[in-house]
């Protein structure tokens, strides 16, 4: 029997990437759009949000700027990512895995899992969804984003171990006790981003590069 390859997404791997975070401006158009859209979904109220796999902290930065009443928590396997978030945003960030979220049941109003699932092997996805369902309030909202139709990167900094289509993500949500209530597709254009997106929305010239889904417990 062949042993499954070791997941390249280790704490050491992401610590190295986070070391460069201060030199990485948020100038990627599709990332900007994703963060802007997700923050727009969050009401400026006394609610608790969990960012699973907080990474470079782009979401935390925008929430701090635009949502004064929201309390943001976060976990990441990268210790350097967590230390940086604590320094910038306070003590609500913990080293932890999506497979064993270190927070109580029914604790969060919103759970965000942005650009994370593609780094987790398929046989572990049920555990991840169960953990999100556990920590999310019954009336809470789950926000997920994944790249679409991407290759599995071997030796690439993105270290994806799964390829997603919209159908695959919708099926995973349903099989794990969630139903989709809203979706948004994003398209990657290296130049004339806004103009090309407007044209593409009208004429449907290319397939989407990213999918954001808002879901709730069934």
Coordinates of C-alpha atoms in Angstrom, one line a residue:
X1 CA 0.0 0.0 0.0
X2 CA 1.3 3.4 -0.9
X3 CA 1.7 5.9 1.9
X4 CA 0.1 9.3 1.4
X5 CA 2.6 12.0 0.8
X6 CA 3.3 14.3 3.7
X7 CA 1.3 17.6 3.5
X8 CA 3.8 20.4 2.6
X9 CA 1.7 22.9 4.6
X10 CA 3.7 22.7 7.8
X11 CA 4.2 25.4 10.5
X12 CA 7.8 25.8 9.3
X13 CA 6.7 26.2 5.7
X14 CA 4.3 29.0 6.6
X15 CA 6.6 30.6 9.1
X16 CA 9.0 31.2 6.2
X17 CA 6.3 32.9 4.1
X18 CA 5.1 35.0 7.0
X19 CA 8.6 36.3 7.5
X20 CA 8.2 38.2 4.3
X21 CA 4.7 39.6 5.2
X22 CA 5.9 43.2 5.7
X23 CA 7.2 43.3 2.2
X24 CA 3.9 41.9 0.7
X25 CA 1.5 44.8 -0.1
X26 CA -2.1 43.9 -0.6
X27 CA -1.9 44.7 -4.3
X28 CA -3.3 41.5 -5.8
X29 CA -6.7 42.5 -7.3
X30 CA -8.5 39.3 -6.6
X31 CA -7.3 39.2 -3.0
X32 CA -8.5 42.8 -2.6
X33 CA -11.9 41.9 -4.0
X34 CA -12.2 38.8 -1.8
X35 CA -11.3 40.7 1.4
X36 CA -13.6 43.7 0.5
X37 CA -16.5 41.4 -0.3
X38 CA -16.1 39.3 2.9
X39 CA -15.8 42.4 5.2
X40 CA -18.9 43.8 3.5
X41 CA -20.8 40.7 4.6
X42 CA -20.0 41.3 8.3
X43 CA -22.3 43.6 10.2
X44 CA -20.7 46.3 12.4
X45 CA -22.2 44.8 15.6
X46 CA -21.0 43.2 18.9
X47 CA -20.3 39.9 17.3
X48 CA -17.4 37.4 17.5
X49 CA -15.6 36.3 14.3
X50 CA -13.1 33.5 13.9
X51 CA -10.6 33.6 11.0
X52 CA -9.3 30.0 10.5
X53 CA -5.8 30.2 8.9
X54 CA -5.4 34.0 9.3
X55 CA -2.1 34.0 7.4
X56 CA -0.9 37.5 6.5
X57 CA -3.8 39.1 8.4
X58 CA -5.4 41.0 5.5
X59 CA -8.9 40.2 6.8
X60 CA -8.0 41.4 10.3
X61 CA -6.6 44.7 9.0
X62 CA -9.7 45.5 7.1
X63 CA -12.1 44.6 9.9
X64 CA -10.1 46.8 12.3
X65 CA -10.4 49.7 9.9
X66 CA -14.1 49.3 9.0
X67 CA -15.9 47.3 11.7
X68 CA -15.3 49.0 15.1
X69 CA -17.7 46.8 17.1
X70 CA -16.6 43.4 15.8
X71 CA -14.4 41.2 17.9
X72 CA -12.0 39.2 15.7
X73 CA -10.3 36.0 16.8
X74 CA -7.9 33.9 14.7
X75 CA -5.9 30.7 14.5
X76 CA -3.0 29.6 12.3
X77 CA -0.5 26.8 12.3
X78 CA 2.2 29.4 11.8
X79 CA 3.5 30.7 15.1
X80 CA 5.0 33.8 13.4
X81 CA 1.6 34.6 11.9
X82 CA -0.1 34.4 15.3
X83 CA 2.7 36.5 17.0
X84 CA 2.3 39.2 14.3
X85 CA -1.5 39.3 14.7
X86 CA -1.2 39.6 18.5
X87 CA 1.2 42.5 18.1
X88 CA -1.1 44.3 15.7
X89 CA -4.6 43.4 16.9
X90 CA -4.5 42.0 20.5
X91 CA -4.5 38.8 22.4
X92 CA -7.3 36.9 20.5
X93 CA -5.0 34.9 18.3
X94 CA -3.8 31.4 19.0
X95 CA -1.6 28.8 17.3
X96 CA -4.0 26.1 16.2
X97 CA -5.3 23.9 13.4
X98 CA -8.5 23.8 11.5
X99 CA -8.7 20.2 12.5
X100 CA -8.8 21.0 16.2
X101 CA -10.0 24.5 16.8
X102 CA -9.0 25.7 20.3
X103 CA -12.3 27.5 21.2
X104 CA -15.6 26.3 22.9
X105 CA -18.7 25.1 21.2
X106 CA -21.3 27.6 19.8
X107 CA -18.9 30.5 20.4
X108 CA -18.7 32.4 17.1
X109 CA -21.2 34.4 15.1
X110 CA -19.1 34.1 12.0
X111 CA -16.4 31.7 10.9
X112 CA -14.2 32.5 8.0
X113 CA -12.1 29.9 6.1
X114 CA -10.5 31.8 3.3
X115 CA -8.1 30.1 0.9
X116 CA -7.5 27.2 3.4
X117 CA -9.4 24.1 2.2
X118 CA -7.2 23.6 -0.8
X119 CA -4.3 23.1 1.6
X120 CA -6.1 20.2 3.4
X121 CA -6.3 16.6 2.2
X122 CA -9.8 15.4 1.2
X123 CA -9.8 12.7 3.9
X124 CA -9.4 15.4 6.6
X125 CA -12.1 17.8 5.3
X126 CA -14.9 16.2 7.3
X127 CA -13.0 16.9 10.5
X128 CA -12.5 20.5 9.5
X129 CA -16.2 21.0 8.7
X130 CA -17.2 19.3 12.0
X131 CA -14.9 21.7 13.9
X132 CA -16.4 24.8 12.1
X133 CA -19.9 23.5 12.8
X134 CA -19.0 22.9 16.5
X135 CA -17.6 26.4 17.2
X136 CA -20.3 28.2 15.1
X137 CA -23.5 29.3 16.7
X138 CA -26.7 27.7 15.3
X139 CA -27.6 31.1 13.8
X140 CA -24.1 31.8 12.7
X141 CA -22.6 32.3 9.3
X142 CA -19.8 30.3 7.6
X143 CA -17.8 32.1 4.9
X144 CA -15.5 30.0 2.7
X145 CA -13.3 30.9 -0.3
X146 CA -11.3 28.5 -2.6
X147 CA -9.4 28.9 -5.8
X148 CA -11.1 27.1 -8.7
X149 CA -9.6 24.7 -11.2
X150 CA -6.1 25.4 -9.9
X151 CA -3.3 22.9 -10.3
X152 CA -1.8 21.0 -7.4
X153 CA 1.4 22.9 -6.8
X154 CA 4.4 20.7 -6.1
X155 CA 7.2 22.7 -4.7
X156 CA 5.3 25.9 -5.4
X157 CA 4.8 28.5 -2.5
X158 CA 1.1 28.0 -2.6
X159 CA 1.4 24.3 -1.7
X160 CA -2.1 23.3 -2.7
X161 CA -3.0 19.6 -2.2
X162 CA -6.5 19.7 -3.7
X163 CA -8.2 21.1 -6.8
X164 CA -11.7 22.6 -6.3
X165 CA -14.6 23.1 -8.7
X166 CA -17.9 24.8 -7.6
X167 CA -19.7 21.5 -7.6
X168 CA -17.1 19.9 -5.3
X169 CA -17.3 22.7 -2.7
X170 CA -21.2 22.7 -2.8
X171 CA -21.2 18.9 -2.3
X172 CA -18.7 19.1 0.6
X173 CA -20.9 21.7 2.3
X174 CA -24.1 19.7 1.9
X175 CA -22.4 16.4 3.1
X176 CA -21.2 18.2 6.2
X177 CA -24.4 19.8 7.4
X178 CA -24.3 23.2 5.7
X179 CA -26.4 24.8 3.1
X180 CA -25.3 27.7 0.8
X181 CA -27.2 30.9 1.0
X182 CA -25.0 33.2 -1.2
X183 CA -22.1 32.8 -3.6
X184 CA -19.7 35.1 -5.5
X185 CA -17.3 34.3 -8.3
X186 CA -14.1 36.2 -8.8
X187 CA -12.0 36.5 -11.9
X188 CA -8.2 37.1 -12.1
X189 CA -7.1 39.6 -14.7
X190 CA -3.5 40.9 -14.4
X191 CA -4.4 44.3 -16.1
X192 CA -7.5 46.4 -16.5
X193 CA -9.0 44.4 -13.8
X194 CA -12.2 46.4 -13.2
X195 CA -12.9 46.9 -16.9
X196 CA -12.4 43.3 -17.9
X197 CA -14.5 42.1 -15.0
X198 CA -17.4 44.3 -16.1
X199 CA -17.1 42.9 -19.7
X200 CA -16.8 39.4 -18.4
X201 CA -20.0 39.7 -16.3
X202 CA -21.9 40.6 -19.4
X203 CA -20.4 38.2 -22.0
X204 CA -19.1 35.3 -19.7
X205 CA -15.8 35.1 -21.6
X206 CA -13.9 33.0 -19.1
X207 CA -14.4 30.6 -16.2
X208 CA -14.0 32.0 -12.6
X209 CA -10.8 31.8 -10.7
X210 CA -12.2 32.0 -7.2
X211 CA -15.4 31.2 -5.3
X212 CA -16.8 32.7 -2.1
X213 CA -19.7 30.9 -0.4
X214 CA -21.8 32.1 2.5
X215 CA -23.4 29.2 4.3
X216 CA -25.4 28.2 7.4
X217 CA -26.0 25.1 9.4
X218 CA -28.8 22.9 8.0

